[in-house]
Short mmCIF file of N, CA and C in Angstrom, two decimals:
data_model
loop_
_atom_site.label_atom_id
_atom_site.label_comp_id
_atom_site.label_asym_id
_atom_site.label_seq_id
_atom_site.Cartn_x
_atom_site.Cartn_y
_atom_site.Cartn_z
N HIS Q 150 152.30 55.08 45.29
CA HIS Q 150 150.93 55.38 44.92
C HIS Q 150 150.02 54.30 45.46
N VAL Q 151 148.75 54.59 45.44
CA VAL Q 151 147.73 53.58 45.75
C VAL Q 151 146.91 53.35 44.50
N ASP Q 152 146.44 52.13 44.31
CA ASP Q 152 145.68 51.78 43.10
C ASP Q 152 144.20 52.04 43.28
N THR Q 153 143.85 53.30 43.32
CA THR Q 153 142.44 53.66 43.46
C THR Q 153 141.93 54.40 42.24
N ASN Q 154 142.77 54.46 41.18
CA ASN Q 154 142.35 55.10 39.94
C ASN Q 154 141.84 56.52 40.19
N ASN Q 155 142.69 57.30 40.88
CA ASN Q 155 142.35 58.69 41.21
C ASN Q 155 141.05 58.80 42.00
N GLY Q 156 140.93 57.95 43.00
CA GLY Q 156 139.78 58.03 43.89
C GLY Q 156 138.60 57.18 43.50
N SER Q 157 138.77 56.30 42.51
CA SER Q 157 137.66 55.44 42.12
C SER Q 157 137.17 54.65 43.32
N ILE Q 158 135.89 54.69 43.56
CA ILE Q 158 135.33 54.00 44.71
C ILE Q 158 135.12 52.52 44.44
N PHE Q 159 135.38 52.07 43.23
CA PHE Q 159 135.12 50.68 42.88
C PHE Q 159 136.36 49.79 42.96
N ARG Q 160 137.55 50.31 42.67
CA ARG Q 160 138.73 49.47 42.58
C ARG Q 160 139.12 48.96 43.95
N SER Q 161 139.16 47.64 44.09
CA SER Q 161 139.46 47.06 45.40
C SER Q 161 140.67 46.15 45.40
N ALA Q 162 141.05 45.57 44.27
CA ALA Q 162 142.18 44.63 44.25
C ALA Q 162 143.01 44.84 42.99
N THR Q 163 144.30 44.57 43.14
CA THR Q 163 145.24 44.63 42.02
C THR Q 163 145.97 43.29 41.93
N LEU Q 164 146.11 42.79 40.72
CA LEU Q 164 146.88 41.58 40.47
C LEU Q 164 147.99 41.94 39.49
N ILE Q 165 149.24 41.64 39.85
CA ILE Q 165 150.38 41.88 38.98
C ILE Q 165 151.01 40.54 38.67
N LEU Q 166 151.05 40.18 37.40
CA LEU Q 166 151.71 38.95 36.96
C LEU Q 166 153.04 39.37 36.34
N TYR Q 167 154.13 38.87 36.91
CA TYR Q 167 155.47 39.18 36.39
C TYR Q 167 155.77 38.22 35.25
N LEU Q 168 156.20 38.77 34.13
CA LEU Q 168 156.42 37.98 32.92
C LEU Q 168 157.89 37.65 32.67
N ASN Q 169 158.79 38.24 33.44
CA ASN Q 169 160.21 37.92 33.29
C ASN Q 169 160.90 38.00 34.64
N ASP Q 170 162.07 37.37 34.71
CA ASP Q 170 162.87 37.40 35.93
C ASP Q 170 163.73 38.65 35.93
N ILE Q 171 163.92 39.23 37.10
CA ILE Q 171 164.86 40.33 37.28
C ILE Q 171 165.67 40.02 38.53
N ALA Q 172 166.98 40.01 38.37
CA ALA Q 172 167.86 39.76 39.52
C ALA Q 172 167.66 40.87 40.54
N SER Q 173 167.70 40.53 41.82
CA SER Q 173 167.42 41.52 42.86
C SER Q 173 168.38 42.70 42.81
N GLU Q 174 169.63 42.48 42.39
CA GLU Q 174 170.58 43.58 42.30
C GLU Q 174 170.27 44.55 41.16
N CYS Q 175 169.31 44.19 40.31
CA CYS Q 175 168.90 45.07 39.20
C CYS Q 175 167.65 45.87 39.54
N GLY Q 176 167.18 45.77 40.79
CA GLY Q 176 165.99 46.54 41.19
C GLY Q 176 164.73 45.93 40.62
N GLY Q 177 163.72 46.79 40.39
CA GLY Q 177 162.50 46.36 39.74
C GLY Q 177 161.44 45.73 40.63
N ALA Q 178 161.74 45.56 41.92
CA ALA Q 178 160.75 44.94 42.81
C ALA Q 178 159.57 45.87 43.00
N THR Q 179 158.41 45.28 43.28
CA THR Q 179 157.27 46.05 43.74
C THR Q 179 157.41 46.12 45.25
N VAL Q 180 157.45 47.34 45.78
CA VAL Q 180 157.75 47.54 47.19
C VAL Q 180 156.53 48.10 47.91
N PHE Q 181 156.17 47.46 49.02
CA PHE Q 181 155.08 47.91 49.88
C PHE Q 181 155.71 48.38 51.19
N PRO Q 182 156.01 49.68 51.30
CA PRO Q 182 156.77 50.17 52.45
C PRO Q 182 156.00 50.15 53.76
N LEU Q 183 154.68 50.06 53.70
CA LEU Q 183 153.87 50.15 54.92
C LEU Q 183 153.19 48.83 55.27
N ALA Q 184 153.50 47.77 54.56
CA ALA Q 184 152.76 46.51 54.71
C ALA Q 184 152.76 45.99 56.14
N ASN Q 185 153.87 46.14 56.84
CA ASN Q 185 153.98 45.59 58.20
C ASN Q 185 154.15 46.65 59.27
N THR Q 186 153.71 47.86 58.99
CA THR Q 186 153.89 48.93 59.96
C THR Q 186 152.92 48.79 61.12
N LYS Q 187 153.36 49.28 62.27
CA LYS Q 187 152.49 49.35 63.44
C LYS Q 187 151.64 50.61 63.30
N GLU Q 188 150.53 50.65 64.00
CA GLU Q 188 149.59 51.76 63.87
C GLU Q 188 150.21 53.11 64.22
N ASN Q 189 151.22 53.13 65.10
CA ASN Q 189 151.83 54.40 65.51
C ASN Q 189 153.05 54.78 64.66
N ASP Q 190 153.30 54.09 63.57
CA ASP Q 190 154.46 54.36 62.72
C ASP Q 190 154.28 55.72 62.02
N PRO Q 191 155.30 56.59 62.05
CA PRO Q 191 155.17 57.91 61.43
C PRO Q 191 154.97 57.85 59.91
N THR Q 192 155.49 56.81 59.27
CA THR Q 192 155.31 56.69 57.82
C THR Q 192 153.86 56.35 57.49
N LEU Q 193 153.24 55.50 58.30
CA LEU Q 193 151.82 55.19 58.11
C LEU Q 193 150.97 56.44 58.34
N ALA Q 194 151.33 57.21 59.34
CA ALA Q 194 150.60 58.46 59.60
C ALA Q 194 150.75 59.41 58.41
N ALA Q 195 151.93 59.46 57.81
CA ALA Q 195 152.16 60.31 56.63
C ALA Q 195 151.28 59.87 55.47
N ALA Q 196 151.20 58.56 55.25
CA ALA Q 196 150.36 58.03 54.15
C ALA Q 196 148.89 58.37 54.39
N LYS Q 197 148.45 58.25 55.62
CA LYS Q 197 147.05 58.56 55.93
C LYS Q 197 146.76 60.05 55.72
N ARG Q 198 147.71 60.91 56.09
CA ARG Q 198 147.50 62.35 55.86
C ARG Q 198 147.41 62.65 54.36
N LEU Q 199 148.26 62.00 53.57
CA LEU Q 199 148.21 62.21 52.13
C LEU Q 199 146.86 61.78 51.56
N LEU Q 200 146.38 60.63 51.99
CA LEU Q 200 145.09 60.14 51.51
C LEU Q 200 143.96 61.07 51.94
N GLN Q 201 144.03 61.60 53.15
CA GLN Q 201 142.99 62.56 53.60
C GLN Q 201 142.97 63.80 52.73
N ASP Q 202 144.15 64.17 52.20
CA ASP Q 202 144.25 65.35 51.32
C ASP Q 202 144.12 64.97 49.85
N ASN Q 203 143.65 63.74 49.58
CA ASN Q 203 143.44 63.24 48.22
C ASN Q 203 144.72 63.18 47.38
N VAL Q 204 145.84 62.93 48.03
CA VAL Q 204 147.11 62.72 47.33
C VAL Q 204 147.31 61.21 47.26
N GLU Q 205 147.31 60.66 46.04
CA GLU Q 205 147.39 59.21 45.87
C GLU Q 205 148.63 58.76 45.11
N HIS Q 206 149.52 59.70 44.79
CA HIS Q 206 150.74 59.37 44.06
C HIS Q 206 151.86 60.27 44.54
N THR Q 207 153.05 59.71 44.75
CA THR Q 207 154.16 60.52 45.25
C THR Q 207 155.25 60.77 44.23
N ARG Q 208 155.57 59.78 43.42
CA ARG Q 208 156.74 59.91 42.54
C ARG Q 208 156.57 61.08 41.57
N GLY Q 209 157.51 62.01 41.64
CA GLY Q 209 157.50 63.16 40.76
C GLY Q 209 156.56 64.27 41.19
N ALA Q 210 155.77 64.04 42.25
CA ALA Q 210 154.81 65.06 42.67
C ALA Q 210 155.42 66.09 43.61
N ALA Q 211 156.44 65.69 44.37
CA ALA Q 211 157.06 66.64 45.30
C ALA Q 211 157.63 67.81 44.52
N GLY Q 212 157.36 69.00 44.99
CA GLY Q 212 157.82 70.21 44.31
C GLY Q 212 156.87 70.71 43.25
N SER Q 213 155.80 69.96 42.97
CA SER Q 213 154.83 70.37 41.95
C SER Q 213 153.99 71.53 42.46
N THR Q 214 153.49 72.31 41.54
CA THR Q 214 152.60 73.41 41.88
C THR Q 214 151.35 72.86 42.55
N GLY Q 215 150.94 73.50 43.62
CA GLY Q 215 149.71 73.09 44.31
C GLY Q 215 149.91 72.05 45.38
N VAL Q 216 151.14 71.53 45.55
CA VAL Q 216 151.40 70.55 46.60
C VAL Q 216 151.65 71.31 47.89
N LEU Q 217 150.88 70.99 48.92
CA LEU Q 217 151.03 71.67 50.21
C LEU Q 217 152.34 71.26 50.86
N PRO Q 218 152.99 72.16 51.61
CA PRO Q 218 154.28 71.83 52.24
C PRO Q 218 154.25 70.57 53.09
N HIS Q 219 153.18 70.38 53.89
CA HIS Q 219 153.14 69.16 54.72
C HIS Q 219 152.97 67.92 53.85
N ASN Q 220 152.28 68.05 52.71
CA ASN Q 220 152.16 66.92 51.79
C ASN Q 220 153.51 66.57 51.20
N GLU Q 221 154.29 67.58 50.86
CA GLU Q 221 155.60 67.33 50.26
C GLU Q 221 156.51 66.57 51.23
N GLU Q 222 156.50 66.95 52.50
CA GLU Q 222 157.29 66.23 53.50
C GLU Q 222 156.84 64.77 53.60
N ASP Q 223 155.54 64.56 53.61
CA ASP Q 223 155.00 63.20 53.70
C ASP Q 223 155.36 62.38 52.46
N MET Q 224 155.29 62.99 51.27
CA MET Q 224 155.63 62.29 50.03
C MET Q 224 157.10 61.88 50.04
N LEU Q 225 157.98 62.78 50.46
CA LEU Q 225 159.40 62.47 50.50
C LEU Q 225 159.69 61.35 51.49
N LEU Q 226 158.98 61.33 52.62
CA LEU Q 226 159.15 60.26 53.60
C LEU Q 226 158.78 58.91 53.00
N LEU Q 227 157.65 58.84 52.29
CA LEU Q 227 157.23 57.58 51.67
C LEU Q 227 158.23 57.14 50.60
N GLU Q 228 158.68 58.06 49.77
CA GLU Q 228 159.64 57.72 48.72
C GLU Q 228 160.95 57.21 49.32
N GLU Q 229 161.35 57.79 50.45
CA GLU Q 229 162.57 57.36 51.12
C GLU Q 229 162.46 55.91 51.59
N VAL Q 230 161.30 55.55 52.12
CA VAL Q 230 161.09 54.18 52.60
C VAL Q 230 161.06 53.20 51.42
N ILE Q 231 160.43 53.60 50.30
CA ILE Q 231 160.38 52.72 49.13
C ILE Q 231 161.78 52.44 48.61
N GLY Q 232 162.63 53.45 48.59
CA GLY Q 232 163.99 53.27 48.08
C GLY Q 232 165.00 52.93 49.15
N GLY Q 233 164.53 52.67 50.37
CA GLY Q 233 165.43 52.47 51.51
C GLY Q 233 166.07 51.11 51.56
N ASP Q 234 166.58 50.80 52.74
CA ASP Q 234 167.40 49.60 52.92
C ASP Q 234 166.61 48.35 53.26
N GLY Q 235 165.30 48.41 53.21
CA GLY Q 235 164.50 47.21 53.45
C GLY Q 235 164.29 46.91 54.91
N THR Q 236 163.73 47.85 55.64
CA THR Q 236 163.43 47.60 57.04
C THR Q 236 162.40 46.49 57.15
N ASN Q 237 162.16 46.05 58.38
CA ASN Q 237 161.24 44.92 58.55
C ASN Q 237 159.78 45.29 58.30
N THR Q 238 159.48 46.56 58.03
CA THR Q 238 158.10 46.93 57.70
C THR Q 238 157.84 46.80 56.20
N VAL Q 239 158.90 46.69 55.41
CA VAL Q 239 158.78 46.70 53.95
C VAL Q 239 158.62 45.28 53.40
N VAL Q 240 157.68 45.13 52.46
CA VAL Q 240 157.54 43.88 51.72
C VAL Q 240 157.98 44.17 50.28
N ARG Q 241 158.92 43.36 49.78
CA ARG Q 241 159.42 43.49 48.42
C ARG Q 241 159.00 42.25 47.64
N VAL Q 242 158.43 42.46 46.46
CA VAL Q 242 158.09 41.34 45.58
C VAL Q 242 158.98 41.47 44.36
N GLN Q 243 159.98 40.60 44.29
CA GLN Q 243 160.95 40.64 43.20
C GLN Q 243 160.34 39.93 41.99
N PRO Q 244 160.40 40.56 40.81
CA PRO Q 244 159.83 39.92 39.62
C PRO Q 244 160.49 38.58 39.30
N GLN Q 245 159.65 37.60 39.11
CA GLN Q 245 160.05 36.27 38.68
C GLN Q 245 158.96 35.79 37.74
N ALA Q 246 159.33 35.32 36.58
CA ALA Q 246 158.34 34.91 35.58
C ALA Q 246 157.33 33.95 36.20
N GLY Q 247 156.05 34.29 36.08
CA GLY Q 247 154.98 33.47 36.62
C GLY Q 247 154.54 33.84 38.03
N ARG Q 248 155.30 34.68 38.71
CA ARG Q 248 154.92 35.10 40.06
C ARG Q 248 153.73 36.04 39.98
N LEU Q 249 152.78 35.86 40.87
CA LEU Q 249 151.56 36.68 40.90
C LEU Q 249 151.50 37.39 42.24
N CYS Q 250 151.39 38.69 42.18
CA CYS Q 250 151.26 39.53 43.38
C CYS Q 250 149.82 40.03 43.42
N ILE Q 251 149.13 39.76 44.52
CA ILE Q 251 147.75 40.22 44.69
C ILE Q 251 147.70 41.06 45.95
N PHE Q 252 147.10 42.25 45.84
CA PHE Q 252 146.93 43.07 47.03
C PHE Q 252 145.64 43.88 46.90
N PHE Q 253 145.20 44.38 48.03
CA PHE Q 253 143.93 45.08 48.11
C PHE Q 253 144.16 46.55 48.41
N SER Q 254 143.48 47.42 47.68
CA SER Q 254 143.61 48.86 47.86
C SER Q 254 142.60 49.39 48.88
N ARG Q 255 141.63 48.59 49.22
CA ARG Q 255 140.59 49.03 50.15
C ARG Q 255 140.44 48.00 51.27
N THR Q 256 140.08 48.51 52.42
CA THR Q 256 139.81 47.63 53.55
C THR Q 256 138.40 47.04 53.36
N ALA Q 257 138.02 46.13 54.22
CA ALA Q 257 136.71 45.48 54.09
C ALA Q 257 135.56 46.47 54.20
N ASP Q 258 135.78 47.63 54.86
CA ASP Q 258 134.71 48.62 54.97
C ASP Q 258 134.72 49.64 53.83
N GLY Q 259 135.58 49.43 52.82
CA GLY Q 259 135.59 50.29 51.65
C GLY Q 259 136.54 51.47 51.71
N GLU Q 260 137.22 51.66 52.83
CA GLU Q 260 138.17 52.76 52.95
C GLU Q 260 139.48 52.41 52.23
N ILE Q 261 140.17 53.44 51.71
CA ILE Q 261 141.48 53.20 51.10
C ILE Q 261 142.42 52.70 52.17
N ASP Q 262 143.11 51.61 51.90
CA ASP Q 262 144.05 51.01 52.84
C ASP Q 262 145.42 51.67 52.66
N ALA Q 263 145.83 52.46 53.63
CA ALA Q 263 147.11 53.17 53.54
C ALA Q 263 148.28 52.18 53.43
N ARG Q 264 148.11 50.97 53.94
CA ARG Q 264 149.19 49.98 53.86
C ARG Q 264 149.35 49.42 52.44
N SER Q 265 148.42 49.74 51.55
CA SER Q 265 148.55 49.27 50.16
C SER Q 265 149.41 50.22 49.32
N TRP Q 266 149.92 51.28 49.94
CA TRP Q 266 150.80 52.21 49.22
C TRP Q 266 151.99 51.41 48.73
N HIS Q 267 152.35 51.58 47.46
CA HIS Q 267 153.43 50.79 46.89
C HIS Q 267 154.12 51.56 45.78
N GLY Q 268 155.22 51.03 45.34
CA GLY Q 268 155.95 51.63 44.22
C GLY Q 268 156.90 50.63 43.62
N GLY Q 269 157.32 50.92 42.42
CA GLY Q 269 158.30 50.06 41.76
C GLY Q 269 159.70 50.60 41.96
N GLU Q 270 160.62 49.71 42.36
CA GLU Q 270 162.01 50.12 42.47
C GLU Q 270 162.54 50.52 41.09
N ARG Q 271 163.42 51.45 41.08
CA ARG Q 271 164.07 51.85 39.83
C ARG Q 271 164.84 50.66 39.28
N LEU Q 272 164.82 50.52 37.95
CA LEU Q 272 165.57 49.45 37.30
C LEU Q 272 167.01 49.90 37.08
N LEU Q 273 167.94 48.98 37.27
CA LEU Q 273 169.36 49.27 37.18
C LEU Q 273 170.02 48.44 36.10
N LEU Q 274 171.27 48.77 35.77
CA LEU Q 274 172.03 47.97 34.81
C LEU Q 274 172.31 46.59 35.37
N ASP Q 275 172.32 45.61 34.49
CA ASP Q 275 172.70 44.25 34.87
C ASP Q 275 174.21 44.17 34.83
N ARG Q 276 174.85 44.28 35.96
CA ARG Q 276 176.32 44.32 36.03
C ARG Q 276 176.96 42.95 35.83
N HIS Q 277 176.17 41.87 35.90
CA HIS Q 277 176.72 40.52 35.73
C HIS Q 277 176.88 40.15 34.26
N ASN Q 278 176.23 40.90 33.39
CA ASN Q 278 176.32 40.62 31.97
C ASN Q 278 177.11 41.75 31.32
N SER Q 279 178.40 41.51 31.06
CA SER Q 279 179.28 42.56 30.55
C SER Q 279 178.88 43.04 29.15
N ASN Q 280 178.10 42.25 28.43
CA ASN Q 280 177.65 42.65 27.10
C ASN Q 280 176.39 43.51 27.15
N ASN Q 281 175.88 43.72 28.35
CA ASN Q 281 174.61 44.41 28.49
C ASN Q 281 174.83 45.80 29.07
N ASN Q 282 174.66 46.81 28.27
CA ASN Q 282 174.74 48.19 28.74
C ASN Q 282 173.37 48.83 28.79
N GLU Q 283 172.35 48.01 28.78
CA GLU Q 283 170.99 48.52 28.81
C GLU Q 283 170.40 48.36 30.20
N ILE Q 284 169.43 49.21 30.49
CA ILE Q 284 168.68 49.07 31.73
C ILE Q 284 167.86 47.78 31.62
N THR Q 285 167.77 47.07 32.72
CA THR Q 285 166.96 45.86 32.77
C THR Q 285 165.51 46.19 32.41
N LYS Q 286 164.84 45.28 31.73
CA LYS Q 286 163.43 45.47 31.36
C LYS Q 286 162.54 44.69 32.30
N LYS Q 287 161.39 45.28 32.59
CA LYS Q 287 160.41 44.64 33.46
C LYS Q 287 159.11 44.52 32.68
N ASN Q 288 158.63 43.29 32.54
CA ASN Q 288 157.38 43.04 31.82
C ASN Q 288 156.36 42.49 32.79
N ILE Q 289 155.22 43.17 32.86
CA ILE Q 289 154.16 42.75 33.77
C ILE Q 289 152.81 42.81 33.06
N LEU Q 290 151.88 42.06 33.60
CA LEU Q 290 150.48 42.12 33.20
C LEU Q 290 149.71 42.50 34.46
N THR Q 291 148.93 43.56 34.38
CA THR Q 291 148.22 44.05 35.55
C THR Q 291 146.71 43.95 35.34
N LEU Q 292 146.02 43.48 36.36
CA LEU Q 292 144.57 43.39 36.33
C LEU Q 292 144.04 44.07 37.59
N PHE Q 293 143.05 44.91 37.42
CA PHE Q 293 142.41 45.57 38.55
C PHE Q 293 141.02 45.00 38.71
N LYS Q 294 140.69 44.60 39.91
CA LYS Q 294 139.35 44.07 40.21
C LYS Q 294 138.52 45.19 40.80
N GLU Q 295 137.41 45.48 40.15
CA GLU Q 295 136.52 46.51 40.62
C GLU Q 295 135.26 45.87 41.17
N VAL Q 296 134.74 46.44 42.23
CA VAL Q 296 133.50 45.96 42.84
C VAL Q 296 132.44 47.02 42.58
N TYR Q 297 131.43 46.66 41.82
CA TYR Q 297 130.35 47.60 41.51
C TYR Q 297 129.16 47.34 42.42
N TYR Q 298 128.32 48.30 42.55
CA TYR Q 298 127.11 48.17 43.33
C TYR Q 298 125.92 48.31 42.38
N GLY Q 299 124.75 47.94 42.86
CA GLY Q 299 123.57 48.01 42.02
C GLY Q 299 123.54 46.85 41.04
N LYS Q 300 122.49 46.77 40.24
CA LYS Q 300 122.34 45.64 39.33
C LYS Q 300 123.26 45.73 38.13
N GLU Q 301 123.30 46.85 37.44
CA GLU Q 301 124.11 46.93 36.22
C GLU Q 301 125.01 48.15 36.16
N HIS Q 302 124.67 49.19 36.86
CA HIS Q 302 125.39 50.45 36.68
C HIS Q 302 125.47 51.19 38.01
N PRO Q 303 126.56 51.93 38.25
CA PRO Q 303 126.69 52.66 39.51
C PRO Q 303 125.52 53.60 39.80
N ASP Q 304 124.81 54.11 38.81
CA ASP Q 304 123.72 55.05 39.04
C ASP Q 304 122.51 54.39 39.72
N THR Q 305 122.50 53.06 39.84
CA THR Q 305 121.36 52.39 40.44
C THR Q 305 121.43 52.35 41.96
N TYR Q 306 122.52 52.82 42.55
CA TYR Q 306 122.64 52.85 44.01
C TYR Q 306 121.56 53.77 44.58
N ASP Q 307 120.85 53.33 45.61
CA ASP Q 307 119.70 54.07 46.10
C ASP Q 307 120.00 55.02 47.26
N ASN Q 308 121.27 55.13 47.66
CA ASN Q 308 121.71 56.05 48.71
C ASN Q 308 121.13 55.76 50.09
N GLU Q 309 120.55 54.60 50.32
CA GLU Q 309 120.11 54.25 51.66
C GLU Q 309 121.30 53.69 52.40
N GLY Q 310 121.62 54.26 53.54
CA GLY Q 310 122.82 53.85 54.27
C GLY Q 310 124.05 54.41 53.57
N SER Q 311 125.22 54.09 54.09
CA SER Q 311 126.44 54.62 53.47
C SER Q 311 126.87 53.72 52.31
N PHE Q 312 127.52 54.35 51.37
CA PHE Q 312 128.04 53.62 50.22
C PHE Q 312 129.08 52.59 50.67
N GLU Q 313 129.92 53.00 51.64
CA GLU Q 313 130.95 52.09 52.14
C GLU Q 313 130.33 50.85 52.77
N ALA Q 314 129.23 51.03 53.51
CA ALA Q 314 128.56 49.89 54.12
C ALA Q 314 127.98 48.97 53.05
N TYR Q 315 127.52 49.54 51.95
CA TYR Q 315 126.98 48.74 50.86
C TYR Q 315 128.07 47.92 50.18
N LEU Q 316 129.25 48.54 50.00
CA LEU Q 316 130.35 47.85 49.31
C LEU Q 316 131.07 46.83 50.19
N ALA Q 317 131.10 47.04 51.48
CA ALA Q 317 131.91 46.22 52.38
C ALA Q 317 131.72 44.72 52.18
N PRO Q 318 130.49 44.18 52.12
CA PRO Q 318 130.35 42.73 51.94
C PRO Q 318 130.90 42.24 50.61
N GLN Q 319 130.76 43.05 49.55
CA GLN Q 319 131.28 42.66 48.24
C GLN Q 319 132.80 42.62 48.24
N ILE Q 320 133.41 43.63 48.86
CA ILE Q 320 134.86 43.67 48.93
C ILE Q 320 135.37 42.50 49.76
N ALA Q 321 134.72 42.24 50.90
CA ALA Q 321 135.12 41.12 51.75
C ALA Q 321 135.01 39.79 51.00
N GLU Q 322 133.94 39.63 50.23
CA GLU Q 322 133.75 38.41 49.45
C GLU Q 322 134.85 38.24 48.40
N GLN Q 323 135.17 39.33 47.68
CA GLN Q 323 136.23 39.28 46.67
C GLN Q 323 137.59 39.01 47.32
N ARG Q 324 137.84 39.64 48.47
CA ARG Q 324 139.10 39.43 49.18
C ARG Q 324 139.24 37.96 49.56
N GLN Q 325 138.17 37.36 50.08
CA GLN Q 325 138.22 35.95 50.48
C GLN Q 325 138.41 35.04 49.27
N LEU Q 326 137.73 35.33 48.17
CA LEU Q 326 137.88 34.54 46.96
C LEU Q 326 139.32 34.56 46.47
N LEU Q 327 139.92 35.75 46.39
CA LEU Q 327 141.30 35.85 45.93
C LEU Q 327 142.27 35.20 46.91
N GLN Q 328 142.01 35.31 48.22
CA GLN Q 328 142.85 34.67 49.22
C GLN Q 328 142.79 33.15 49.06
N ASP Q 329 141.59 32.62 48.83
CA ASP Q 329 141.44 31.18 48.63
C ASP Q 329 142.20 30.71 47.39
N ILE Q 330 142.12 31.48 46.32
CA ILE Q 330 142.86 31.14 45.09
C ILE Q 330 144.36 31.17 45.35
N ALA Q 331 144.82 32.22 46.03
CA ALA Q 331 146.25 32.34 46.33
C ALA Q 331 146.73 31.19 47.20
N ASN Q 332 145.95 30.82 48.22
CA ASN Q 332 146.33 29.71 49.10
C ASN Q 332 146.39 28.40 48.32
N HIS Q 333 145.44 28.20 47.41
CA HIS Q 333 145.39 26.97 46.63
C HIS Q 333 146.62 26.82 45.74
N HIS Q 334 147.12 27.96 45.22
CA HIS Q 334 148.23 27.93 44.28
C HIS Q 334 149.57 28.30 44.91
N ALA Q 335 149.62 28.48 46.20
CA ALA Q 335 150.85 28.95 46.87
C ALA Q 335 152.03 28.01 46.66
N HIS Q 336 151.80 26.72 46.55
CA HIS Q 336 152.90 25.77 46.41
C HIS Q 336 153.66 25.98 45.10
N TYR Q 337 153.07 26.68 44.11
CA TYR Q 337 153.77 26.94 42.86
C TYR Q 337 154.85 27.99 43.00
N PHE Q 338 154.79 28.80 44.05
CA PHE Q 338 155.67 29.95 44.19
C PHE Q 338 156.67 29.81 45.31
N VAL Q 339 156.86 28.63 45.80
CA VAL Q 339 157.80 28.42 46.90
C VAL Q 339 159.20 28.25 46.38
#
């Protein structure tokens, strides 16, 4: 899925704080299957087609009523990459207590960034702990950063020029601020 809150034009960044450790063999990573794709990658093209058709979530949607056949093929392709063997285009963020994952759902011009498509790996049994027959638990705290326009409320936008052009500088500013914070604190996560 992409973190656009069903097409919300304001949501631009997501922060996930992992509150517990999960061993990599237990799954649970946040996976970005398109993070390092080249522009001609068929999976990136599939994600862009889904976004053009206003499909922003894949898990459990394939086979649903109203899903177009070409959308279903694209959804299955994305799900396959998320659950795949970790090609060099995939970025996996394994939960570790205190680790902070920050990513942007929109590009600097306000368009949904197809490379922000992500999903959580399924959680598995902890096979190293023989007393544990439970599925591993994943605890996270999520914050969404929204960029609003106008002085106090979205209704104050005056419709001069495109909305995307109006938002672009705000999104770019927020992106730079979060990047600066991440760079400043990067030594904590090495």
